[in-house]
Short mmCIF file of N, CA and C in Angstrom, two decimals:
data_model
loop_
_atom_site.label_atom_id
_atom_site.label_comp_id
_atom_site.label_asym_id
_atom_site.label_seq_id
_atom_site.Cartn_x
_atom_site.Cartn_y
_atom_site.Cartn_z
N MET I 1 8.29 -37.03 -86.86
CA MET I 1 8.80 -38.27 -86.32
C MET I 1 8.30 -39.46 -87.11
N GLY I 2 7.07 -39.43 -87.58
CA GLY I 2 6.49 -40.55 -88.30
C GLY I 2 7.22 -40.86 -89.59
N THR I 3 7.59 -39.83 -90.34
CA THR I 3 8.30 -40.04 -91.60
C THR I 3 9.65 -40.67 -91.36
N ASP I 4 10.36 -40.23 -90.33
CA ASP I 4 11.66 -40.81 -90.01
C ASP I 4 11.52 -42.29 -89.67
N ASP I 5 10.49 -42.61 -88.89
CA ASP I 5 10.25 -44.00 -88.52
C ASP I 5 9.95 -44.84 -89.75
N LYS I 6 9.14 -44.30 -90.65
CA LYS I 6 8.79 -45.03 -91.86
C LYS I 6 10.02 -45.31 -92.71
N LEU I 7 10.90 -44.32 -92.80
CA LEU I 7 12.13 -44.51 -93.57
C LEU I 7 13.04 -45.56 -92.93
N LYS I 8 13.14 -45.53 -91.62
CA LYS I 8 13.95 -46.53 -90.91
C LYS I 8 13.37 -47.92 -91.11
N ASN I 9 12.06 -48.04 -91.05
CA ASN I 9 11.42 -49.34 -91.23
C ASN I 9 11.63 -49.87 -92.64
N THR I 10 11.52 -49.00 -93.61
CA THR I 10 11.75 -49.41 -95.00
C THR I 10 13.20 -49.83 -95.18
N ALA I 11 14.11 -49.09 -94.57
CA ALA I 11 15.53 -49.44 -94.67
C ALA I 11 15.78 -50.80 -94.03
N GLU I 12 15.11 -51.08 -92.92
CA GLU I 12 15.27 -52.37 -92.25
C GLU I 12 14.76 -53.51 -93.15
N GLU I 13 13.65 -53.26 -93.84
CA GLU I 13 13.12 -54.26 -94.76
C GLU I 13 14.11 -54.52 -95.90
N LYS I 14 14.66 -53.45 -96.46
CA LYS I 14 15.59 -53.59 -97.59
C LYS I 14 16.88 -54.28 -97.15
N LEU I 15 17.35 -53.96 -95.95
CA LEU I 15 18.54 -54.62 -95.42
C LEU I 15 18.27 -56.11 -95.25
N GLY I 16 17.07 -56.43 -94.79
CA GLY I 16 16.68 -57.83 -94.64
C GLY I 16 16.68 -58.56 -95.97
N GLU I 17 16.17 -57.88 -97.00
CA GLU I 17 16.16 -58.49 -98.34
C GLU I 17 17.59 -58.75 -98.81
N ALA I 18 18.47 -57.80 -98.55
CA ALA I 18 19.87 -57.97 -98.95
C ALA I 18 20.53 -59.12 -98.19
N LYS I 19 20.26 -59.19 -96.89
CA LYS I 19 20.82 -60.29 -96.08
C LYS I 19 20.33 -61.64 -96.58
N GLU I 20 19.03 -61.70 -96.88
CA GLU I 20 18.47 -62.96 -97.35
C GLU I 20 19.11 -63.36 -98.68
N ALA I 21 19.27 -62.40 -99.59
CA ALA I 21 19.88 -62.69 -100.88
C ALA I 21 21.34 -63.13 -100.71
N MET I 22 22.05 -62.46 -99.81
CA MET I 22 23.45 -62.83 -99.57
C MET I 22 23.52 -64.23 -98.96
N GLY I 23 22.59 -64.54 -98.07
CA GLY I 23 22.54 -65.87 -97.48
C GLY I 23 22.29 -66.94 -98.52
N LYS I 24 21.39 -66.65 -99.46
CA LYS I 24 21.11 -67.61 -100.54
C LYS I 24 22.34 -67.79 -101.41
N ALA I 25 23.02 -66.68 -101.72
CA ALA I 25 24.18 -66.73 -102.60
C ALA I 25 25.34 -67.50 -101.98
N THR I 26 25.48 -67.38 -100.66
CA THR I 26 26.59 -68.04 -99.98
C THR I 26 26.18 -69.34 -99.30
N ASP I 27 24.92 -69.72 -99.48
CA ASP I 27 24.37 -70.94 -98.87
C ASP I 27 24.47 -70.89 -97.34
N ASP I 28 24.22 -69.70 -96.79
CA ASP I 28 24.27 -69.49 -95.34
C ASP I 28 22.84 -69.37 -94.82
N GLU I 29 22.34 -70.47 -94.26
CA GLU I 29 20.95 -70.50 -93.80
C GLU I 29 20.70 -69.53 -92.65
N ASP I 30 21.70 -69.34 -91.79
CA ASP I 30 21.54 -68.40 -90.68
C ASP I 30 21.32 -66.98 -91.18
N MET I 31 22.10 -66.58 -92.19
CA MET I 31 21.97 -65.23 -92.73
C MET I 31 20.62 -65.08 -93.44
N GLN I 32 20.18 -66.14 -94.12
CA GLN I 32 18.87 -66.10 -94.77
C GLN I 32 17.77 -65.88 -93.74
N SER I 33 17.84 -66.63 -92.66
CA SER I 33 16.83 -66.51 -91.60
C SER I 33 16.86 -65.12 -90.97
N GLU I 34 18.06 -64.61 -90.75
CA GLU I 34 18.22 -63.27 -90.19
C GLU I 34 17.58 -62.23 -91.11
N GLY I 35 17.81 -62.39 -92.40
CA GLY I 35 17.25 -61.47 -93.38
C GLY I 35 15.74 -61.50 -93.38
N LYS I 36 15.18 -62.70 -93.32
CA LYS I 36 13.72 -62.83 -93.28
C LYS I 36 13.16 -62.20 -92.01
N ALA I 37 13.85 -62.39 -90.89
CA ALA I 37 13.41 -61.81 -89.62
C ALA I 37 13.44 -60.28 -89.69
N ASP I 38 14.50 -59.73 -90.27
CA ASP I 38 14.61 -58.28 -90.41
C ASP I 38 13.47 -57.73 -91.27
N GLN I 39 13.16 -58.45 -92.35
CA GLN I 39 12.06 -58.02 -93.21
C GLN I 39 10.74 -58.04 -92.46
N MET I 40 10.54 -59.07 -91.67
CA MET I 40 9.30 -59.21 -90.91
C MET I 40 9.17 -58.08 -89.89
N LYS I 41 10.27 -57.78 -89.18
CA LYS I 41 10.24 -56.69 -88.19
C LYS I 41 9.91 -55.37 -88.86
N GLY I 42 10.56 -55.11 -89.99
CA GLY I 42 10.31 -53.86 -90.71
C GLY I 42 8.86 -53.76 -91.16
N SER I 43 8.32 -54.86 -91.66
CA SER I 43 6.93 -54.88 -92.12
C SER I 43 5.96 -54.64 -90.97
N LEU I 44 6.22 -55.28 -89.84
CA LEU I 44 5.34 -55.09 -88.68
C LEU I 44 5.39 -53.66 -88.17
N LYS I 45 6.57 -53.10 -88.16
CA LYS I 45 6.70 -51.70 -87.72
C LYS I 45 5.97 -50.77 -88.67
N GLN I 46 6.07 -51.06 -89.98
CA GLN I 46 5.37 -50.25 -90.97
C GLN I 46 3.86 -50.32 -90.73
N ALA I 47 3.36 -51.51 -90.44
CA ALA I 47 1.94 -51.68 -90.17
C ALA I 47 1.53 -50.85 -88.95
N GLY I 48 2.38 -50.84 -87.92
CA GLY I 48 2.11 -50.05 -86.73
C GLY I 48 2.04 -48.57 -87.05
N GLU I 49 2.93 -48.11 -87.92
CA GLU I 49 2.92 -46.70 -88.32
C GLU I 49 1.63 -46.36 -89.06
N LYS I 50 1.17 -47.27 -89.91
CA LYS I 50 -0.07 -47.03 -90.66
C LYS I 50 -1.27 -46.94 -89.70
N VAL I 51 -1.26 -47.77 -88.69
CA VAL I 51 -2.34 -47.72 -87.68
C VAL I 51 -2.31 -46.38 -86.96
N LYS I 52 -1.10 -45.96 -86.57
CA LYS I 52 -0.98 -44.65 -85.89
C LYS I 52 -1.50 -43.54 -86.78
N ASP I 53 -1.14 -43.58 -88.07
CA ASP I 53 -1.58 -42.54 -89.01
C ASP I 53 -3.09 -42.54 -89.15
N ALA I 54 -3.70 -43.71 -89.11
CA ALA I 54 -5.14 -43.80 -89.27
C ALA I 54 -5.88 -43.12 -88.12
N PHE I 55 -5.26 -43.06 -86.94
CA PHE I 55 -5.91 -42.46 -85.79
C PHE I 55 -5.54 -41.00 -85.58
N LYS I 56 -4.79 -40.42 -86.48
CA LYS I 56 -4.43 -39.01 -86.36
C LYS I 56 -5.51 -38.13 -86.90
#
């Protein structure tokens, strides 16, 4: 289960990066913000997974 979660979190981060880049390219501040938020969520989830792994 942990590996699947890690992959999903990484995918969420990458999707966020793509959204942010698309927002910059189209001058869409909402999409940029959404992308940054997605990246932040993915990063936080990854940190949570690392904490879980440390206690295994």
